[in-house]
Each structure stands twice: as C-alpha cells, then as structure tokens.
mmCIF file of C-alpha atoms in Angstrom:
data_model
loop_
_atom_site.group_PDB
_atom_site.id
_atom_site.type_symbol
_atom_site.label_atom_id
_atom_site.label_comp_id
_atom_site.label_asym_id
_atom_site.label_seq_id
_atom_site.Cartn_x
_atom_site.Cartn_y
_atom_site.Cartn_z
ATOM 1 C CA MET A 1 -10.343 4.406 -10.503
ATOM 2 C CA LEU A 2 -8.412 7.131 -8.684
ATOM 3 C CA GLU A 3 -10.720 9.782 -10.119
ATOM 4 C CA TYR A 4 -13.762 7.856 -8.864
ATOM 5 C CA LEU A 5 -12.203 7.574 -5.404
ATOM 6 C CA ALA A 6 -11.298 11.270 -5.325
ATOM 7 C CA GLU A 7 -14.849 12.240 -6.243
ATOM 8 C CA ASN A 8 -16.614 9.819 -3.897
ATOM 9 C CA LEU A 9 -14.515 9.430 -0.757
ATOM 10 C CA GLY A 10 -15.977 11.522 2.018
ATOM 11 C CA ASN A 11 -19.585 11.215 0.879
ATOM 12 C CA TYR A 12 -20.701 9.291 3.978
ATOM 13 C CA HIS A 13 -20.469 5.945 2.170
ATOM 14 C CA ARG A 14 -17.871 3.199 2.629
ATOM 15 C CA ILE A 15 -16.552 2.578 -0.865
ATOM 16 C CA THR A 16 -16.152 -1.049 -1.875
ATOM 17 C CA VAL A 17 -14.546 -2.843 -4.796
ATOM 18 C CA ARG A 18 -18.069 -3.471 -6.082
ATOM 19 C CA ASP A 19 -18.832 0.266 -6.051
ATOM 20 C CA VAL A 20 -15.723 0.973 -8.107
ATOM 21 C CA HIS A 21 -16.067 -1.749 -10.735
ATOM 22 C CA THR A 22 -19.784 -1.025 -11.114
ATOM 23 C CA ALA A 23 -19.164 2.716 -11.542
ATOM 24 C CA LEU A 24 -16.397 2.065 -14.064
ATOM 25 C CA LYS A 25 -18.566 -0.526 -15.858
ATOM 26 C CA ILE A 26 -15.875 -3.185 -15.769
ATOM 27 C CA SER A 27 -15.715 -6.582 -14.126
ATOM 28 C CA ARG A 28 -14.246 -7.099 -10.700
ATOM 29 C CA VAL A 29 -11.571 -9.358 -12.225
ATOM 30 C CA TYR A 30 -10.586 -6.713 -14.775
ATOM 31 C CA LEU A 31 -10.387 -4.030 -12.062
ATOM 32 C CA HIS A 32 -8.121 -6.309 -10.054
ATOM 33 C CA MET A 33 -5.926 -6.933 -13.121
ATOM 34 C CA ILE A 34 -5.628 -3.186 -13.773
ATOM 35 C CA CYS A 35 -4.654 -2.486 -10.160
ATOM 36 C CA LYS A 36 -2.139 -5.337 -10.086
ATOM 37 C CA SER A 37 -0.493 -4.255 -13.340
ATOM 38 C CA ASN A 38 -0.445 -0.492 -12.581
ATOM 39 C CA LYS A 39 -0.004 -0.369 -8.816
ATOM 40 C CA GLY A 40 1.210 -3.862 -7.958
ATOM 41 C CA VAL A 41 -1.553 -4.370 -5.387
ATOM 42 C CA SER A 42 -5.208 -5.415 -5.268
ATOM 43 C CA ALA A 43 -8.119 -3.035 -5.841
ATOM 44 C CA ARG A 44 -9.005 -3.338 -2.148
ATOM 45 C CA ARG A 45 -5.519 -2.116 -1.179
ATOM 46 C CA VAL A 46 -5.789 0.838 -3.551
ATOM 47 C CA ILE A 47 -9.144 1.745 -1.986
ATOM 48 C CA ASN A 48 -7.799 1.330 1.564
ATOM 49 C CA ALA A 49 -4.794 3.537 0.780
ATOM 50 C CA ALA A 50 -7.125 6.195 -0.627
ATOM 51 C CA ILE A 51 -9.284 6.033 2.520
ATOM 52 C CA ILE A 52 -6.202 6.493 4.719
ATOM 53 C CA GLN A 53 -5.035 9.409 2.587
ATOM 54 C CA LYS A 54 -8.467 11.050 2.738
ATOM 55 C CA ALA A 55 -8.595 10.612 6.526
ATOM 56 C CA ILE A 56 -5.203 12.325 6.830
ATOM 57 C CA GLU A 57 -6.397 15.110 4.559
ATOM 58 C CA PHE A 58 -9.571 15.623 6.600
ATOM 59 C CA TYR A 59 -7.635 15.624 9.863
ATOM 60 C CA TYR A 60 -4.641 17.714 8.843
ATOM 61 C CA LEU A 61 -5.950 20.107 6.210
ATOM 62 C CA ASP A 62 -9.546 20.488 7.324
ATOM 63 C CA SER A 63 -9.082 19.927 11.090
ATOM 64 C CA ILE A 64 -12.109 17.633 11.185
ATOM 65 C CA GLU A 65 -12.689 15.643 14.394
ATOM 66 C CA LEU A 66 -12.399 11.855 14.321
ATOM 67 C CA LYS A 67 -16.132 11.192 14.684
ATOM 68 C CA LEU A 68 -16.917 13.239 11.597
ATOM 69 C CA ILE A 69 -14.013 11.701 9.651
ATOM 70 C CA ALA A 70 -15.370 8.232 10.462
ATOM 71 C CA ASP A 71 -18.871 9.307 9.371
ATOM 72 C CA LYS A 72 -17.684 10.946 6.146
ATOM 73 C CA LEU A 73 -15.682 7.859 5.189
ATOM 74 C CA GLY A 74 -18.648 5.559 5.804
ATOM 75 C CA PHE A 75 -17.614 3.859 9.046
ATOM 76 C CA SER A 76 -20.338 2.904 11.502
ATOM 77 C CA ASP A 77 -18.462 4.480 14.413
ATOM 78 C CA VAL A 78 -15.122 5.908 15.541
ATOM 79 C CA VAL A 79 -13.965 2.571 16.944
ATOM 80 C CA SER A 80 -14.376 0.855 13.560
ATOM 81 C CA PHE A 81 -12.459 3.674 11.875
ATOM 82 C CA TYR A 82 -9.741 3.556 14.550
ATOM 83 C CA HIS A 83 -9.231 -0.198 14.059
ATOM 84 C CA PHE A 84 -9.262 0.146 10.264
ATOM 85 C CA PHE A 85 -6.676 2.933 10.313
ATOM 86 C CA LYS A 86 -4.448 1.063 12.745
ATOM 87 C CA ARG A 87 -4.678 -2.170 10.707
ATOM 88 C CA ILE A 88 -3.824 -0.445 7.426
ATOM 89 C CA ALA A 89 -1.356 2.239 8.569
ATOM 90 C CA GLY A 90 0.194 0.342 11.469
ATOM 91 C CA CYS A 91 -0.735 2.970 14.074
ATOM 92 C CA ASN A 92 -3.633 5.246 14.954
ATOM 93 C CA LEU A 93 -4.200 8.562 13.172
ATOM 94 C CA MET A 94 -2.671 10.725 15.912
ATOM 95 C CA ASN A 95 0.491 8.601 16.084
ATOM 96 C CA TYR A 96 0.674 8.608 12.295
ATOM 97 C CA MET A 97 0.498 12.396 12.263
ATOM 98 C CA ASP A 98 3.190 12.616 14.960
ATOM 99 C CA GLN A 99 5.476 10.221 13.073
ATOM 100 C CA HIS A 100 5.044 12.057 9.770
ATOM 101 C CA GLU A 101 4.894 15.609 11.081
ATOM 102 C CA ASN A 102 8.193 16.641 9.524
ATOM 103 C CA ILE A 103 7.090 15.357 6.092
ATOM 104 C CA ILE A 104 3.666 16.997 6.357
ATOM 105 C CA ASN A 105 5.076 20.340 7.510
ATOM 106 C CA ALA A 106 7.565 20.373 4.631
ATOM 107 C CA LYS A 107 4.720 20.493 2.076
#
C-alpha cells in the first residue's frame, strides 16, 4: 500500500481507498484489516497521513506553492486542501511548518 501511495501521490488525482484496494487487487475489507493489524488505523487514515506527508515534502523540499500542491494532490482548490490539512494535522500547513521547524531542520 505504501509503495502504491509513494508512486501515485502527486499525480493530480485524489487517491481513495477504492483506488488502493483496486490497484492491489484485494477487497476493501482486506485492505482495512491489513491497515488495522499493521498500522493500528484505517486505510483512509493511512492515505490521509501519506497525503499530509507528501504536502509537507512538496512545500519544504520542493518549495511548491499551495495552489500547485493542492492540484498535485487532487484537491479541487486551495480552500479544500487547506481545510483537509487543518482537519487532519490540526493546523494549516504554514503553522505546521513553524511548529516543526526544529525537527525538519535537524534532518
């Protein structure tokens, strides 16, 4: 699953649980069971975490502007991406980067 996400995040398509289980040729229930047993969370949460991580990578490593990040991750607009990021990460991307700057700069 993580390999699929790594290869497909950023291809201007919003990845869904259906995309993943179809690509892996397994049922949605089995994908959920795998995620629960290996990660302790649902497939949707694994996908959301990967989207957040990719957004951070685009912003920090590639210096890509928010509009393009939203487009590359398959969001219809920046506002949708902003609300998604805030809902999942607990703050917007800029605040996240400020809060984690010392961790990011240590890498």
